[in-house]
Coordinates of C-alpha atoms in Angstrom, one line a residue:
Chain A
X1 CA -10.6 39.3 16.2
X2 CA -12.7 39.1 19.4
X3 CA -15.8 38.8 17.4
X4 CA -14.3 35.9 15.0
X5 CA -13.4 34.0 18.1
X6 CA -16.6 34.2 19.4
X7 CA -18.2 33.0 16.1
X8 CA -15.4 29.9 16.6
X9 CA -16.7 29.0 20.1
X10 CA -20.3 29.0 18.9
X11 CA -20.0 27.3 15.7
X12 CA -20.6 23.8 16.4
X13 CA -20.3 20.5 15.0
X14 CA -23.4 20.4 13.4
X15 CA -22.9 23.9 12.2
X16 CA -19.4 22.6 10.8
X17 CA -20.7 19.3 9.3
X18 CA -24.0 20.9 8.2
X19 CA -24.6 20.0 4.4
X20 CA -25.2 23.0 2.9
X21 CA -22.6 26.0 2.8
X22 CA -22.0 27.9 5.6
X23 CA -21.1 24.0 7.1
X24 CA -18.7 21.9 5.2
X25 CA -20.3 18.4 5.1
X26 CA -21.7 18.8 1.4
X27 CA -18.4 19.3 0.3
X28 CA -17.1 15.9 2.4
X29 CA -19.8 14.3 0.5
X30 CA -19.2 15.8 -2.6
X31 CA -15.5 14.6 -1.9
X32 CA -16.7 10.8 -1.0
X33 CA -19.0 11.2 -4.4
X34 CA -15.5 11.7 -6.1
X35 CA -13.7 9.3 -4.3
X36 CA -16.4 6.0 -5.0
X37 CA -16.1 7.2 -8.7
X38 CA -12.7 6.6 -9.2
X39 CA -12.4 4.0 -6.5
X40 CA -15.0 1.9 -9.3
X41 CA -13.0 3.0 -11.7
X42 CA -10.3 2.2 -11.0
X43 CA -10.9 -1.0 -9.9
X44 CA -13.2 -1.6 -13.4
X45 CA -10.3 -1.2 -15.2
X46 CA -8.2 -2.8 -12.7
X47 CA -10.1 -6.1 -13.5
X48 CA -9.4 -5.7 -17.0
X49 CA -5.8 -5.6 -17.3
X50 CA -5.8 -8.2 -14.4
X51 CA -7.8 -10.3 -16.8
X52 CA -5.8 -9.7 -19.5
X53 CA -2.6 -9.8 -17.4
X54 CA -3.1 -13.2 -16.5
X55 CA -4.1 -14.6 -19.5
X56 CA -0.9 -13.0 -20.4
X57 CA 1.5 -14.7 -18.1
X58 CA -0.5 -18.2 -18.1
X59 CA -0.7 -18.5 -21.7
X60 CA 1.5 -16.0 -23.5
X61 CA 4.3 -16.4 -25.3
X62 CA 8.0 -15.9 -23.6
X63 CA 8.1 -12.3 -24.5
X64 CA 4.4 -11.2 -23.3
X65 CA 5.2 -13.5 -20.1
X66 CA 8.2 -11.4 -19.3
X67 CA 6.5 -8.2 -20.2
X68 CA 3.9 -8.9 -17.3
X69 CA 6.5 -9.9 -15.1
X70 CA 8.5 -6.5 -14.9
X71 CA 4.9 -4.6 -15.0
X72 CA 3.6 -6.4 -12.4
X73 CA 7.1 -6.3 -10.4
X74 CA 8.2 -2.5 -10.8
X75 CA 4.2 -1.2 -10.3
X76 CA 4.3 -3.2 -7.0
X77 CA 7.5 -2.2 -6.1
X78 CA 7.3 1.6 -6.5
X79 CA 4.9 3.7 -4.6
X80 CA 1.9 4.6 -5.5
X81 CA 2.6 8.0 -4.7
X82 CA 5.6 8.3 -7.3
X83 CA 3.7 6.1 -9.7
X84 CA 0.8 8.4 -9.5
X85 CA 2.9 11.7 -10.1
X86 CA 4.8 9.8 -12.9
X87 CA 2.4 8.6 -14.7
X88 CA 0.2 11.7 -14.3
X89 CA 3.0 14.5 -15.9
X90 CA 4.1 11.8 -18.2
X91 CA 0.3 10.2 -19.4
X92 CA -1.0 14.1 -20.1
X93 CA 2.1 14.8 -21.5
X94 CA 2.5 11.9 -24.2
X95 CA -1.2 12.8 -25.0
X96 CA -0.6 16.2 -25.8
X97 CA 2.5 15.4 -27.8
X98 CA 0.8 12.8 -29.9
X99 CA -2.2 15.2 -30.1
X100 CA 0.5 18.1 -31.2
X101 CA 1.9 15.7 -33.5
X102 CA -1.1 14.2 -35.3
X103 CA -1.9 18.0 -35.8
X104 CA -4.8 18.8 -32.9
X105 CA -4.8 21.0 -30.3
X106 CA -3.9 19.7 -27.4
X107 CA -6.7 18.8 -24.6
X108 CA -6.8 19.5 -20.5
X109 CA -7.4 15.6 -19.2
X110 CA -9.6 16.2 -16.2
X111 CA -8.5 14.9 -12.9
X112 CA -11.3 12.7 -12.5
X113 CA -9.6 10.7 -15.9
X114 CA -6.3 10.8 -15.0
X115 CA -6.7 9.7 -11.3
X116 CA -9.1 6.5 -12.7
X117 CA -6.2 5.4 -15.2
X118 CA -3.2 5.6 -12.8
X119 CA -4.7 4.4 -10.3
X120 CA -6.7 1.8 -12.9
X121 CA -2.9 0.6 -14.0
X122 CA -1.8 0.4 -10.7
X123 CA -4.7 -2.1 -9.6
X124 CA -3.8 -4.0 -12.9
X125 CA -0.6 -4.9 -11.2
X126 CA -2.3 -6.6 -8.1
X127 CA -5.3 -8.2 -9.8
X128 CA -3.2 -9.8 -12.5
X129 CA -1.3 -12.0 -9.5
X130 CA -4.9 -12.3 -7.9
X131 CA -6.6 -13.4 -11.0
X132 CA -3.5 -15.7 -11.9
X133 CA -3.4 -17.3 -8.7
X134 CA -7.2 -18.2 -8.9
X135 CA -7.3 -19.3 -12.4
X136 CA -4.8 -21.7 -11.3
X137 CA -6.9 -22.7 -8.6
X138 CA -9.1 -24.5 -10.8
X139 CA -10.0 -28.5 -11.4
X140 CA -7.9 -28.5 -14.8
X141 CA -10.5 -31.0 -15.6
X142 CA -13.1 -28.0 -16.3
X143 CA -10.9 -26.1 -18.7
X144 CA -10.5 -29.6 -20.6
X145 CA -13.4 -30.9 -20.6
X146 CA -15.3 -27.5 -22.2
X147 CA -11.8 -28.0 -25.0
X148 CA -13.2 -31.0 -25.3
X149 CA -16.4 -29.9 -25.9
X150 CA -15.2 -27.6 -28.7
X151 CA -15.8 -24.1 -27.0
X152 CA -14.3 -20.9 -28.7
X153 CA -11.4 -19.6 -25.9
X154 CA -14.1 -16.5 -25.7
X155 CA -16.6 -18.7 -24.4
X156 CA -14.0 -20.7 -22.2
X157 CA -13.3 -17.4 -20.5
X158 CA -16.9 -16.5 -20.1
X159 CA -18.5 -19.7 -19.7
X160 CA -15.9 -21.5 -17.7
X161 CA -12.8 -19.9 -16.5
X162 CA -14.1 -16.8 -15.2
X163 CA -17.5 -17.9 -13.4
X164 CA -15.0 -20.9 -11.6
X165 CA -11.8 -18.8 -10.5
X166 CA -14.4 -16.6 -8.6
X167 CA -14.4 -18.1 -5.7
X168 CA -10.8 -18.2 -5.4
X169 CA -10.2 -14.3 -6.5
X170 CA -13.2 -13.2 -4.2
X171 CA -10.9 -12.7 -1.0
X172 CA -7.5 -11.2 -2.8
X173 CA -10.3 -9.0 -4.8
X174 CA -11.5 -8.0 -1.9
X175 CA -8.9 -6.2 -0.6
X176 CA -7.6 -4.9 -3.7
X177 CA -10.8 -2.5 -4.1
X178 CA -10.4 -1.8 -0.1
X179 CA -6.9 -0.4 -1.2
X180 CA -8.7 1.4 -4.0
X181 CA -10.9 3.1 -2.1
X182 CA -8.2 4.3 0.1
X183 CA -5.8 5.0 -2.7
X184 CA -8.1 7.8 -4.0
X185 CA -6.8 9.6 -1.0
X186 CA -3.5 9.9 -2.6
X187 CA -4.7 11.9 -5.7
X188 CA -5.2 14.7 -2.6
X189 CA -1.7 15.2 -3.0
X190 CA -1.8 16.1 -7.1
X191 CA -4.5 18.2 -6.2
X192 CA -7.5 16.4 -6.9
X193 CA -11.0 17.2 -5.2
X194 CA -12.0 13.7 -3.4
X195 CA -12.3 13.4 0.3
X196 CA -9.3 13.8 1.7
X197 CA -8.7 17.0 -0.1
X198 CA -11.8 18.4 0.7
X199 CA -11.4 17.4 4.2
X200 CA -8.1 19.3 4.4
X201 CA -9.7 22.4 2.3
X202 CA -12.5 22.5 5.3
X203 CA -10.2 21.6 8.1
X204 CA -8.1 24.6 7.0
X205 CA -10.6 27.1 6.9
X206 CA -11.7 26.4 9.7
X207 CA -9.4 25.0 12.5
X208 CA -11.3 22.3 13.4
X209 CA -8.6 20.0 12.4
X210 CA -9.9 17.1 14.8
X211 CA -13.9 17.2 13.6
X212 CA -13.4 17.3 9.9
X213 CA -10.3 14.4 10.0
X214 CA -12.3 12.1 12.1
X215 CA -15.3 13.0 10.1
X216 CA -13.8 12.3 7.2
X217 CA -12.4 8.6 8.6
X218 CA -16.2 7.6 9.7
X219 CA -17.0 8.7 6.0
X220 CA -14.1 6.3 4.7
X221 CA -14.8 3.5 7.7
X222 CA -18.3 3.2 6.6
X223 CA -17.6 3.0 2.8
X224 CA -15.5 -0.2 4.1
X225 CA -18.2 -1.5 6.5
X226 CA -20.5 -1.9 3.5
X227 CA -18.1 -2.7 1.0
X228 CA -17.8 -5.7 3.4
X229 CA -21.3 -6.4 3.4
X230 CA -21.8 -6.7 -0.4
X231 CA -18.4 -8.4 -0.8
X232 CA -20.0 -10.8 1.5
X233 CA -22.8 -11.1 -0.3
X234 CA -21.3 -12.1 -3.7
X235 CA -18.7 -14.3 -2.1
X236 CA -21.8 -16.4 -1.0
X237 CA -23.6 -16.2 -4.2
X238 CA -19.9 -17.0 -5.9
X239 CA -19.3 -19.5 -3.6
X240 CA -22.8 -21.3 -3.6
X241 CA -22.7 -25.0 -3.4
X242 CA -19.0 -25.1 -2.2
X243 CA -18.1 -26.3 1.2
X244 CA -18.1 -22.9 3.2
X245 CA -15.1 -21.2 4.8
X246 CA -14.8 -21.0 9.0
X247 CA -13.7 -17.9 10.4
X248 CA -14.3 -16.1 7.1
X249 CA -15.7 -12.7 7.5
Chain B
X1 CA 26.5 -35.2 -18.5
X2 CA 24.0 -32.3 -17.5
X3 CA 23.3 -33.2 -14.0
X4 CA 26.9 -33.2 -13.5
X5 CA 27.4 -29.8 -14.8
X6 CA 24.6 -28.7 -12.3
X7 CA 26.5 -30.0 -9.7
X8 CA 29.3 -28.3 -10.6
X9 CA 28.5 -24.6 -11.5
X10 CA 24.9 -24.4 -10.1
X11 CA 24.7 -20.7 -10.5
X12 CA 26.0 -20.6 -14.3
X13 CA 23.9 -23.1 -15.4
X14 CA 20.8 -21.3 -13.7
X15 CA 21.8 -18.5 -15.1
X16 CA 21.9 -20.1 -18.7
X17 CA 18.5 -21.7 -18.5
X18 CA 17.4 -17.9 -17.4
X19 CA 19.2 -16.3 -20.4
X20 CA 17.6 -17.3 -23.1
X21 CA 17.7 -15.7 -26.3
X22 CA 14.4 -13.2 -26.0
X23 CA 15.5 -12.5 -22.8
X24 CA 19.0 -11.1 -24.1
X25 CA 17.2 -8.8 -26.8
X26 CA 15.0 -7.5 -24.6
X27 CA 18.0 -6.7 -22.0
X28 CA 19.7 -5.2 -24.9
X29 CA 16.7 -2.4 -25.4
X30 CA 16.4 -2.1 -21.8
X31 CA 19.8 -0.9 -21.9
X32 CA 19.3 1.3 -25.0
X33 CA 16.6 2.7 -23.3
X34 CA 19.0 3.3 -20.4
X35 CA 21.5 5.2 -22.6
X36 CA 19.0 6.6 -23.9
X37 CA 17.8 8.5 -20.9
X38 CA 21.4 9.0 -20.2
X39 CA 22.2 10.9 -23.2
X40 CA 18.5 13.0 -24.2
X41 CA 17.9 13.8 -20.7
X42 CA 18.9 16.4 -18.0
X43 CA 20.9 14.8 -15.5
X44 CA 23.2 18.2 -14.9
X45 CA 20.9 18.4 -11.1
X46 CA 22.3 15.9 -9.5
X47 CA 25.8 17.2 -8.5
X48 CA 24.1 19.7 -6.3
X49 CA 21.3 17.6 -4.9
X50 CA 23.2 14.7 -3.8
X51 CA 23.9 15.5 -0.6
X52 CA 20.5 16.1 0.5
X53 CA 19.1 13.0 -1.8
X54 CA 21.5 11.1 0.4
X55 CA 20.4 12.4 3.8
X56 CA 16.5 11.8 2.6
X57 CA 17.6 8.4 1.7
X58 CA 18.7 7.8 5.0
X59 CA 15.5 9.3 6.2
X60 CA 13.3 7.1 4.3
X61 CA 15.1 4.4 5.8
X62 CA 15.5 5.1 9.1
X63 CA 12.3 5.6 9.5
X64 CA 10.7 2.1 7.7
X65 CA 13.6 0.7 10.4
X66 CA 12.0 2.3 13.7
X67 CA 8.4 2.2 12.7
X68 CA 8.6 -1.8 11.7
X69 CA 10.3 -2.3 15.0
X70 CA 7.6 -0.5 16.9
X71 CA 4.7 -1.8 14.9
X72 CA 5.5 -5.3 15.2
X73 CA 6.4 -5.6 18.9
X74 CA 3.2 -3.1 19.3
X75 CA 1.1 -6.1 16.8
X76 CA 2.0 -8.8 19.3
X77 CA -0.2 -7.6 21.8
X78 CA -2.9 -6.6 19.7
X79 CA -2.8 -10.2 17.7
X80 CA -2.6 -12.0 21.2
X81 CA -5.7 -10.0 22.6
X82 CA -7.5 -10.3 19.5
X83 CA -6.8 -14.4 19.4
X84 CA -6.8 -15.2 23.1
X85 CA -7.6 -12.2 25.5
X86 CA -10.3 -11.8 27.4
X87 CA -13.4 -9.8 25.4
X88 CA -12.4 -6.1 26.9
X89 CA -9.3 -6.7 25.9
X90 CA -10.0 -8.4 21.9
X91 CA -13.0 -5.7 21.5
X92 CA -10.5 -2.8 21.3
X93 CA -8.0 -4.8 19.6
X94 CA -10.3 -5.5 16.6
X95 CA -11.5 -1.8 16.5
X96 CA -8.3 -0.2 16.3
X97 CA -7.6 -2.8 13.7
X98 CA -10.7 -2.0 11.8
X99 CA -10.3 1.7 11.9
X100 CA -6.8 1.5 11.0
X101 CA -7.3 -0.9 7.9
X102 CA -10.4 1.2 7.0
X103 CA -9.2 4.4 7.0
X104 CA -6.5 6.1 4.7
X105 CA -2.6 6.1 5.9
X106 CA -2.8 9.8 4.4
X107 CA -6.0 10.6 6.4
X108 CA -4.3 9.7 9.6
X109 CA -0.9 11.5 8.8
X110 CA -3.0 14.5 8.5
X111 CA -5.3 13.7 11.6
X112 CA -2.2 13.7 13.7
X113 CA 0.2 15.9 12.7
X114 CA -2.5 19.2 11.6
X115 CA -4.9 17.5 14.2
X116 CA -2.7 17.0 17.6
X117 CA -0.3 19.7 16.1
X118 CA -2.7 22.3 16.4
X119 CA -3.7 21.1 19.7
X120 CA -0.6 21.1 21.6
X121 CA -0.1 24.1 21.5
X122 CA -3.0 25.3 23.1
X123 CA -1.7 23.9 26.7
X124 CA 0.9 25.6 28.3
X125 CA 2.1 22.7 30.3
X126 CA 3.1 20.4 27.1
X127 CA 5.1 23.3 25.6
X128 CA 6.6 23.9 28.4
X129 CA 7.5 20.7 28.7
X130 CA 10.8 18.6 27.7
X131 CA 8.7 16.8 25.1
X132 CA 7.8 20.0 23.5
X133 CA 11.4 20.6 21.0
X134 CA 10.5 16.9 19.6
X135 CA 6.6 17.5 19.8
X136 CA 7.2 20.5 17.3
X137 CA 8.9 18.4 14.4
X138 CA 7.0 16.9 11.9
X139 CA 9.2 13.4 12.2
X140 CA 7.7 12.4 15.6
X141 CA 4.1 12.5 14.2
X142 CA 5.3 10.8 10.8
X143 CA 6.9 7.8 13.1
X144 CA 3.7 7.4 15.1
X145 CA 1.5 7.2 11.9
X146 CA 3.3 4.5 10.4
X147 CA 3.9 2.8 13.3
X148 CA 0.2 2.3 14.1
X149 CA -0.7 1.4 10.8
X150 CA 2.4 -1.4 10.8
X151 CA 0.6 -2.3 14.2
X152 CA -2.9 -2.4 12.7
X153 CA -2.0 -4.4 9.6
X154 CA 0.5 -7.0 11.0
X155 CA -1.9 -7.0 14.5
X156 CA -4.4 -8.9 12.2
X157 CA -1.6 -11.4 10.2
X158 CA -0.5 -12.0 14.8
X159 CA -4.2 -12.8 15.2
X160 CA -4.0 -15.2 12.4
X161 CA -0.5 -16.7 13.7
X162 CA -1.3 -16.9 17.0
X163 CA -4.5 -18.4 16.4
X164 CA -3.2 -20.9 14.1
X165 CA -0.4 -22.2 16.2
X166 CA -1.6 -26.1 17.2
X167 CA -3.1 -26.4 20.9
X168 CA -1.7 -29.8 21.7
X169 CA 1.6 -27.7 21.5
X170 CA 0.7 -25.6 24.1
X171 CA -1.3 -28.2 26.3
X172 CA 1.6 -30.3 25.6
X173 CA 3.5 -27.2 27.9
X174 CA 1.3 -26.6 30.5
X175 CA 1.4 -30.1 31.0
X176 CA 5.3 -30.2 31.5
X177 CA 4.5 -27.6 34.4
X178 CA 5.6 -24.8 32.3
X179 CA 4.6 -21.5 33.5
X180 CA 2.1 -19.3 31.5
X181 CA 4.8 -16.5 30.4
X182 CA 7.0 -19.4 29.8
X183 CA 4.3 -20.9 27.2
X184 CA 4.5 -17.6 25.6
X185 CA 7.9 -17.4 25.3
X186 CA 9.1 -20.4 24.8
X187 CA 6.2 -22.1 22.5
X188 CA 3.3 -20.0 21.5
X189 CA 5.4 -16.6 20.2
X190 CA 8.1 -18.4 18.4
X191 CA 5.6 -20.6 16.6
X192 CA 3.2 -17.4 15.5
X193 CA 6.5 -14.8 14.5
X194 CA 7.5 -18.3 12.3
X195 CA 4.1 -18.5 10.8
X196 CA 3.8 -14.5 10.6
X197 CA 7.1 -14.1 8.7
X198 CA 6.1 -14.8 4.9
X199 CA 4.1 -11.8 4.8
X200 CA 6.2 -9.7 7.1
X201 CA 8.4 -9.4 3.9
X202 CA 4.9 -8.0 2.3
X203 CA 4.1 -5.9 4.8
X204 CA 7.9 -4.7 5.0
X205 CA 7.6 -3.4 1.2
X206 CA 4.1 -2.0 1.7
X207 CA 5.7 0.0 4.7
X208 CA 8.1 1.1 2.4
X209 CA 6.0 2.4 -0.3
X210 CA 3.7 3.9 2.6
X211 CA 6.9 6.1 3.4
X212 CA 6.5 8.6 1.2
X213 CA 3.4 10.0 2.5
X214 CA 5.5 11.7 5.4
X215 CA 6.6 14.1 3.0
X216 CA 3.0 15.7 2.6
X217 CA 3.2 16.7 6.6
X218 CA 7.1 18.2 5.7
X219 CA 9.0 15.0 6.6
X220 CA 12.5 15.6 3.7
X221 CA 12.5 11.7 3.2
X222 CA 13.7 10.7 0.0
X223 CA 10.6 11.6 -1.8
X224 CA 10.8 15.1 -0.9
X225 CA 14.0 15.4 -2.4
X226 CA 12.2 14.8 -5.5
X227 CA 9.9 17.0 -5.1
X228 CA 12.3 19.9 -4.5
X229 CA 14.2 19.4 -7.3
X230 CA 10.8 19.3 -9.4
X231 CA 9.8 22.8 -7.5
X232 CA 13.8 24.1 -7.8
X233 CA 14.6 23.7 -11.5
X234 CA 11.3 22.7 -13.3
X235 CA 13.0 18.8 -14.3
X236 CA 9.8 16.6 -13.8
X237 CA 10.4 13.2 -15.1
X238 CA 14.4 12.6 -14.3
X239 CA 13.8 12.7 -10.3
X240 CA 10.6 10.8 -10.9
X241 CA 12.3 7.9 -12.6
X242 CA 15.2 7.8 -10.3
X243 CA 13.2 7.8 -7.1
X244 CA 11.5 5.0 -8.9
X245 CA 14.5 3.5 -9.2
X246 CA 15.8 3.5 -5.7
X247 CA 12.1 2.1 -3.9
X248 CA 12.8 -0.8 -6.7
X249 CA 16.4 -1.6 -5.4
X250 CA 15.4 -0.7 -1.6
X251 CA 12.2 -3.3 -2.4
X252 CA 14.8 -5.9 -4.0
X253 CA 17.1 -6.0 -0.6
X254 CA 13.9 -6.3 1.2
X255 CA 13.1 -9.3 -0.5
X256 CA 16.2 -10.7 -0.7
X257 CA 17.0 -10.1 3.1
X258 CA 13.7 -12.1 4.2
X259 CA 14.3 -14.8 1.7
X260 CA 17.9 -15.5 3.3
X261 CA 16.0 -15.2 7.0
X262 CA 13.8 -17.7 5.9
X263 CA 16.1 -20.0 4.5
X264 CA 17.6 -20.3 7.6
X265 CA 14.2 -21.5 10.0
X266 CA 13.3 -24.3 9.0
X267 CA 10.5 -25.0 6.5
X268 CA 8.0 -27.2 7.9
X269 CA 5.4 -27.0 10.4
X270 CA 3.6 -29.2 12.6

């Protein structure tokens, strides 16, 4: 006991944080690692059905229109937490059944997989009223005249409709992959291996509850610090040749 | 002929023009779905975890109440320095914002309830202390989480409010020999809670769905319950879905409740 305290008081917080075993910071990194990859993820697919879910509700018939407006209204009501658990018993579950069903064995979905399609379907929610809002934001004059032109509604989207709501989504996109870097933090609590897990794991072992938290929030602070800086970055290329925004930062 | 029936029976024919035939069928599956649910799956739980789902209900309430309260009259200042205060004063503002907004809610639960709970301890004069029987629950550290992230997020929307409230309004009181906390009062607060109250309804549900994170430091909030009934008797999905089913109607007064507060300030700004 005596000797175990005394290796306490000498361990320091470079000894803690050092990278390779004995310290814990490889393991924070290793979490962060973890943590980028389904934040990207997540937000990837998160773009998709936002696309898709505005599309949806702009031009979709009654049925799809009201279809998107209880997804988007129930994921954005609910927690993420329960929608995470929810989804994640009942999305490996239905796979296994169908698997069991069509006559396969069924398959262990890795945590990295599961945590980038929850939390993929709950982004979905967000950027479909982002994406909506900013396709609406455009000179209706632009969508008619490339009509008029006689462009396929694939090269309207890619040509047109996506290059010009940009600007608009930039800011509400934004912060929607802010939340998803932070939202990773939640799949801690299903017991997946990002930061916030592996901060806890080291923060356990150790005692040094205050080092490895606050360690762990510079990690997450910086990841928003340059997020910021390349968000800035492609709002100015997005934005180029508009009138620019004060006060934006 | 159709005006006049507007006139008359505004809610029926709203409802009418919202009930149209798709919408019917696909109310009608909703409902099989419903009974569905009712019949295949195991609802037998519930007698005996009532009690307790209606004390973590009041929980989870009680404690989006209190830590709203506290982060919004705790936002005012930080807005006000951040908009108007002197630069010692807007510097720390904007960092506690930034660190709040950057950082994970769960990642400061943890930080203050593992972190300062296994610091306490280690002086004799906080646990011998009055503070010490709260200071050992889990709820006090819960509250003060939320709270400062309500404060950080709704400390940036004050910035925005009171910054966007229109000078001549203000030099229009100093001129009228108004008095500096009179401004405040009077003019320059009212104006920015006005302009900050659309997304307080926002912020309200996001602090709602923020709620359940107390559970992970032992909080028995509403979520928990869940949770215990998963770990007591193996039923996964049922709790899940209910629990879903309560933030929905907790999110739906919400909404409702700021949409009759809004209603009654009025609409336009100068």
């Amino acid at each position: 006991m005596e000797t175990l305290l005394s290796a306490f008081a000498q361990a320091s917080l470079f000894d803690l944080l050092a990278p390779s075993p004995p310290g814990w910071g490889g393991n924070l990194l290793r979490g962060l690692a973890n943590s980028v990859q389904i934040a990207l993820g997540a937000f990837g697919i998160g773009l998709l059905i936002g696309t898709a879910g505005a599309y949806g509700k702009l031009y979709g018939g009654p049925v799809v229109r009201d279809l998107m407006e209880v997804y988007t209204t129930v994921v954005r009501a609910v927690p993420e937490l329960v929608l995470i658990l929810l989804l994640y018993y009942a999305g490996t579950d239905l796979i296994n059944r169908l698997l069991a069903a069509m006559g396969y064995a069924p398959v262990d979905i890795s945590g990295l997989v599961a945590g980038i399609a929850v939390l993929g379907f709950v982004q979905g929610a967000y950027a479909t009223e982002v994406i909506r809002g900013a396709i609406l934001s455009i000179p209706q004059g632009q969508i008619e005249a490339a009509c008029a032109y006689g462009m396929s509604p694939l090269k309207l989207l890619r040509r047109i409709t996506l290059p010009a709501m940009l600007p608009f989504a930039i800011p509400g996109l934004a912060n929607l992959w802010l939340i998803a870097t932070k939202d990773t933090a939640l799949l801690a609590v299903v017991g997946f291996n990002e930061l916030t897990l592996a901060t806890r794991q080291a923060a356990g072992t150790t005692k040094a509850y205050f080092t490895f938290f606050i360690a762990a929030g510079a990690l997450y602070l910086l990841l928003t610090l340059f997020s910021n800086v390349i968000i800035g970055w492609i709002e100015k290329r997005a934005r180029r040749g508009m009138p620019s925004v004060g006060g934006a930062n | 002929m159709a005006r006049a029936a507007n006139v008359d029976t505004p809610t029926a024919s709203r409802l009418r023009l919202w009930l149209r035939p798709h919408r019917v069928v696909m109310i009608a599956i909703a409902l099989g779905l419903v009974a569905l649910a009712a019949a295949t799956m195991r609802w037998d739980w519930i007698e005996r975890y009532w009690p307790l789902a209606l004390q973590g209900l009041w929980r989870t309430i009680w404690i989006l109440a209190v830590t709203c309260t506290l982060g919004f009259l705790l936002a005012i200042p930080l807005g006000l320095a951040q908009a108007a205060g002197p630069r010692w004063l807007a510097v720390p503002a904007r960092a506690f914002c930034t660190v709040i907004r950057g950082t994970p809610l769960l990642l400061q639960l943890w930080l203050l309830y593992f972190g300062l709970g296994s610091l306490f301890p280690q002086f004799p004069w906080i646990r011998e202390s009055e503070l010490w029987p709260y200071l050992r629950q889990a709820w006090p550290y819960a509250v003060l989480g939320l709270t400062l992230s309500f404060a950080g997020y709704e400390g940036e929307v004050m910035r925005g409010a009171f910054a966007g409230v229109p000078r001549g309004q203000l030099e229009a009181a100093r001129a009228f020999g108004m008095r500096r906390t009179t401004i405040f009062r009077r003019i320059w607060l009212p104006q920015a809670i006005q302009r900050a109250l659309p997304t307080l309804a926002g912020e309200t549900v996001l602090q709602l769905k923020a709620t359940p994170l107390v559970a992970t430091i032992t909080v028995i909030d509403i979520y928990a319950v869940a949770g215990r009934v998963r770990q007591d008797t193996f039923i996964v999905y049922e709790p899940l879905l209910l629990l879903a089913l309560v933030y929905l109607m907790i999110t739906g007064i919400i909404v409702y409740a700021f949409r009759r507060l809004e209603k009654r300030l009025p609409a336009r700004l100068g």
